[in-house]
PDB file of C-alpha atoms in Angstrom:
ATOM      1  CA  UNK A 321     -42.715 -18.704  56.619  1.00 60.00           C
ATOM      2  CA  UNK A 322     -39.201 -19.902  55.872  1.00 72.00           C
ATOM      3  CA  UNK A 323     -37.987 -23.430  56.040  1.00 88.00           C
ATOM      4  CA  UNK A 324     -35.585 -22.863  58.952  1.00 92.00           C
ATOM      5  CA  UNK A 325     -36.088 -25.608  61.531  1.00 95.00           C
ATOM      6  CA  UNK A 326     -35.119 -25.886  65.170  1.00 96.00           C
ATOM      7  CA  UNK A 327     -32.933 -28.847  64.239  1.00 96.00           C
ATOM      8  CA  UNK A 328     -30.992 -26.684  61.770  1.00 96.00           C
ATOM      9  CA  UNK A 329     -30.502 -23.968  64.378  1.00 96.00           C
ATOM     10  CA  UNK A 330     -29.358 -26.539  66.952  1.00 97.00           C
ATOM     11  CA  UNK A 331     -26.947 -28.044  64.402  1.00 97.00           C
ATOM     12  CA  UNK A 332     -25.491 -24.639  63.521  1.00 95.00           C
ATOM     13  CA  UNK A 333     -25.110 -23.848  67.224  1.00 96.00           C
ATOM     14  CA  UNK A 334     -23.292 -27.155  67.682  1.00 96.00           C
ATOM     15  CA  UNK A 335     -20.945 -26.411  64.767  1.00 96.00           C
ATOM     16  CA  UNK A 336     -20.266 -22.931  66.154  1.00 96.00           C
ATOM     17  CA  UNK A 337     -19.711 -24.370  69.638  1.00 96.00           C
ATOM     18  CA  UNK A 338     -22.524 -22.239  71.058  1.00 95.00           C
ATOM     19  CA  UNK A 339     -24.532 -23.735  73.906  1.00 96.00           C
ATOM     20  CA  UNK A 340     -28.170 -22.728  73.350  1.00 96.00           C
ATOM     21  CA  UNK A 341     -31.107 -23.496  75.594  1.00 96.00           C
ATOM     22  CA  UNK A 342     -34.295 -24.896  74.032  1.00 96.00           C
ATOM     23  CA  UNK A 343     -35.943 -21.470  74.455  1.00 97.00           C
ATOM     24  CA  UNK A 344     -33.032 -19.768  72.665  1.00 97.00           C
ATOM     25  CA  UNK A 345     -33.261 -22.295  69.827  1.00 96.00           C
ATOM     26  CA  UNK A 346     -36.989 -21.596  69.485  1.00 96.00           C
ATOM     27  CA  UNK A 347     -36.435 -17.828  69.499  1.00 96.00           C
ATOM     28  CA  UNK A 348     -33.563 -18.011  67.012  1.00 96.00           C
ATOM     29  CA  UNK A 349     -35.565 -20.292  64.731  1.00 96.00           C
ATOM     30  CA  UNK A 350     -38.295 -17.649  64.602  1.00 95.00           C
ATOM     31  CA  UNK A 351     -35.841 -14.752  64.197  1.00 95.00           C
ATOM     32  CA  UNK A 352     -33.812 -16.449  61.471  1.00 94.00           C
ATOM     33  CA  UNK A 353     -37.031 -17.375  59.687  1.00 94.00           C
ATOM     34  CA  UNK A 354     -38.063 -13.720  59.631  1.00 94.00           C
ATOM     35  CA  UNK A 355     -34.644 -12.730  58.275  1.00 94.00           C
ATOM     36  CA  UNK A 356     -34.839 -15.304  55.480  1.00 93.00           C
ATOM     37  CA  UNK A 357     -38.380 -14.180  54.633  1.00 92.00           C
ATOM     38  CA  UNK A 358     -37.286 -10.527  54.514  1.00 91.00           C
ATOM     39  CA  UNK A 359     -34.428 -11.359  52.170  1.00 89.00           C
ATOM     40  CA  UNK A 360     -36.837 -13.302  49.962  1.00 88.00           C
ATOM     41  CA  UNK A 361     -39.131 -10.252  49.752  1.00 88.00           C
ATOM     42  CA  UNK A 362     -36.255  -8.013  48.713  1.00 83.00           C
ATOM     43  CA  UNK A 363     -35.165 -10.587  46.144  1.00 81.00           C
ATOM     44  CA  UNK A 364     -38.652 -10.515  44.620  1.00 82.00           C
ATOM     45  CA  UNK A 365     -38.470  -6.802  43.837  1.00 80.00           C
ATOM     46  CA  UNK A 366     -34.777  -6.621  43.019  1.00 72.00           C
ATOM     47  CA  UNK A 367     -34.590  -7.006  39.266  1.00 78.00           C
ATOM     48  CA  UNK A 368     -31.715  -6.716  36.835  1.00 79.00           C
ATOM     49  CA  UNK A 369     -32.733  -3.152  35.922  1.00 80.00           C
ATOM     50  CA  UNK A 370     -32.843  -2.053  39.583  1.00 76.00           C
ATOM     51  CA  UNK A 371     -29.510  -0.415  40.437  1.00 76.00           C
ATOM     52  CA  UNK A 372     -27.817  -1.470  43.659  1.00 75.00           C
ATOM     53  CA  UNK A 373     -27.705   1.277  46.261  1.00 77.00           C
ATOM     54  CA  UNK A 374     -25.865   1.730  49.516  1.00 78.00           C
ATOM     55  CA  UNK A 375     -27.600   4.968  50.488  1.00 78.00           C
ATOM     56  CA  UNK A 376     -31.064   6.299  49.675  1.00 80.00           C
ATOM     57  CA  UNK A 377     -29.710   9.659  48.513  1.00 81.00           C
ATOM     58  CA  UNK A 378     -26.684  10.279  46.321  1.00 79.00           C
ATOM     59  CA  UNK A 379     -23.680  11.474  48.292  1.00 77.00           C
ATOM     60  CA  UNK A 380     -20.825  13.605  47.138  1.00 80.00           C
ATOM     61  CA  UNK A 381     -17.719  14.498  49.080  1.00 77.00           C
ATOM     62  CA  UNK A 382     -18.937  14.484  52.665  1.00 74.00           C
ATOM     63  CA  UNK A 383     -15.546  15.239  54.156  1.00 83.00           C
ATOM     64  CA  UNK A 384     -14.691  18.561  55.680  1.00 83.00           C
ATOM     65  CA  UNK A 385     -11.704  20.582  54.611  1.00 86.00           C
ATOM     66  CA  UNK A 386      -8.453  19.577  56.289  1.00 86.00           C
ATOM     67  CA  UNK A 387      -7.574  22.675  58.264  1.00 90.00           C
ATOM     68  CA  UNK A 388      -4.555  22.934  60.541  1.00 92.00           C
ATOM     69  CA  UNK A 389      -5.594  24.082  64.016  1.00 92.00           C
ATOM     70  CA  UNK A 390      -3.620  24.578  67.230  1.00 93.00           C
ATOM     71  CA  UNK A 391      -2.931  21.337  69.075  1.00 93.00           C
ATOM     72  CA  UNK A 392      -1.517  20.206  72.404  1.00 93.00           C
ATOM     73  CA  UNK A 393       2.083  20.949  73.224  1.00 93.00           C
ATOM     74  CA  UNK A 394       4.362  18.018  74.089  1.00 93.00           C
ATOM     75  CA  UNK A 395       4.177  19.004  77.761  1.00 93.00           C
ATOM     76  CA  UNK A 396       0.378  19.106  77.717  1.00 94.00           C
ATOM     77  CA  UNK A 397       0.126  15.747  75.965  1.00 92.00           C
ATOM     78  CA  UNK A 398       2.538  14.042  78.377  1.00 93.00           C
ATOM     79  CA  UNK A 399       1.294  15.784  81.537  1.00 92.00           C
ATOM     80  CA  UNK A 400      -0.807  12.777  82.603  1.00 90.00           C
ATOM     81  CA  UNK A 401       1.599  10.080  81.429  1.00 91.00           C
ATOM     82  CA  UNK A 402       2.711   7.677  84.162  1.00 91.00           C
ATOM     83  CA  UNK A 403       6.201   7.507  82.616  1.00 92.00           C
ATOM     84  CA  UNK A 404       7.999   9.260  79.801  1.00 92.00           C
ATOM     85  CA  UNK A 405      11.274   9.141  77.912  1.00 92.00           C
ATOM     86  CA  UNK A 406      12.132  12.628  76.760  1.00 92.00           C
ATOM     87  CA  UNK A 407       9.168  13.794  74.707  1.00 92.00           C
ATOM     88  CA  UNK A 408       7.665  10.319  74.245  1.00 93.00           C
ATOM     89  CA  UNK A 409       5.431   7.996  76.274  1.00 92.00           C
ATOM     90  CA  UNK A 410       7.388   5.186  77.961  1.00 92.00           C
ATOM     91  CA  UNK A 411       5.556   1.866  78.037  1.00 90.00           C
ATOM     92  CA  UNK A 412       6.594  -1.584  79.228  1.00 86.00           C
ATOM     93  CA  UNK A 413       8.248  -3.762  76.581  1.00 83.00           C
ATOM     94  CA  UNK A 414       6.015  -6.638  75.495  1.00 83.00           C
ATOM     95  CA  UNK A 415       7.945  -8.158  72.607  1.00 81.00           C
ATOM     96  CA  UNK A 416      10.409 -11.010  73.055  1.00 70.00           C
ATOM     97  CA  UNK A 417       8.895 -11.928  76.410  1.00 59.00           C
ATOM     98  CA  UNK A 418       8.035 -15.488  77.306  1.00 57.00           C
TER      99      UNK A 418
END
């Protein structure tokens, strides 16, 4: 088991300004301990000759072709707008307000 203590969890919660109950501290102590132990296990098998991977299978271009397709007309796009200015949405100004 890891060396994470309830006091460390409580201290981190204090630094982060998180109010934890004693039960939450106990649960987080256990959970964080498991996380640290899992990382330690991975570190044991990760050697210098083990390549880093982000995905279990090699990926090549996974993007689809960019094909132009029919879209909404201006009238269709603005049909549900509460207010409009010509062919644009009109929204309340928010800059330079106090």
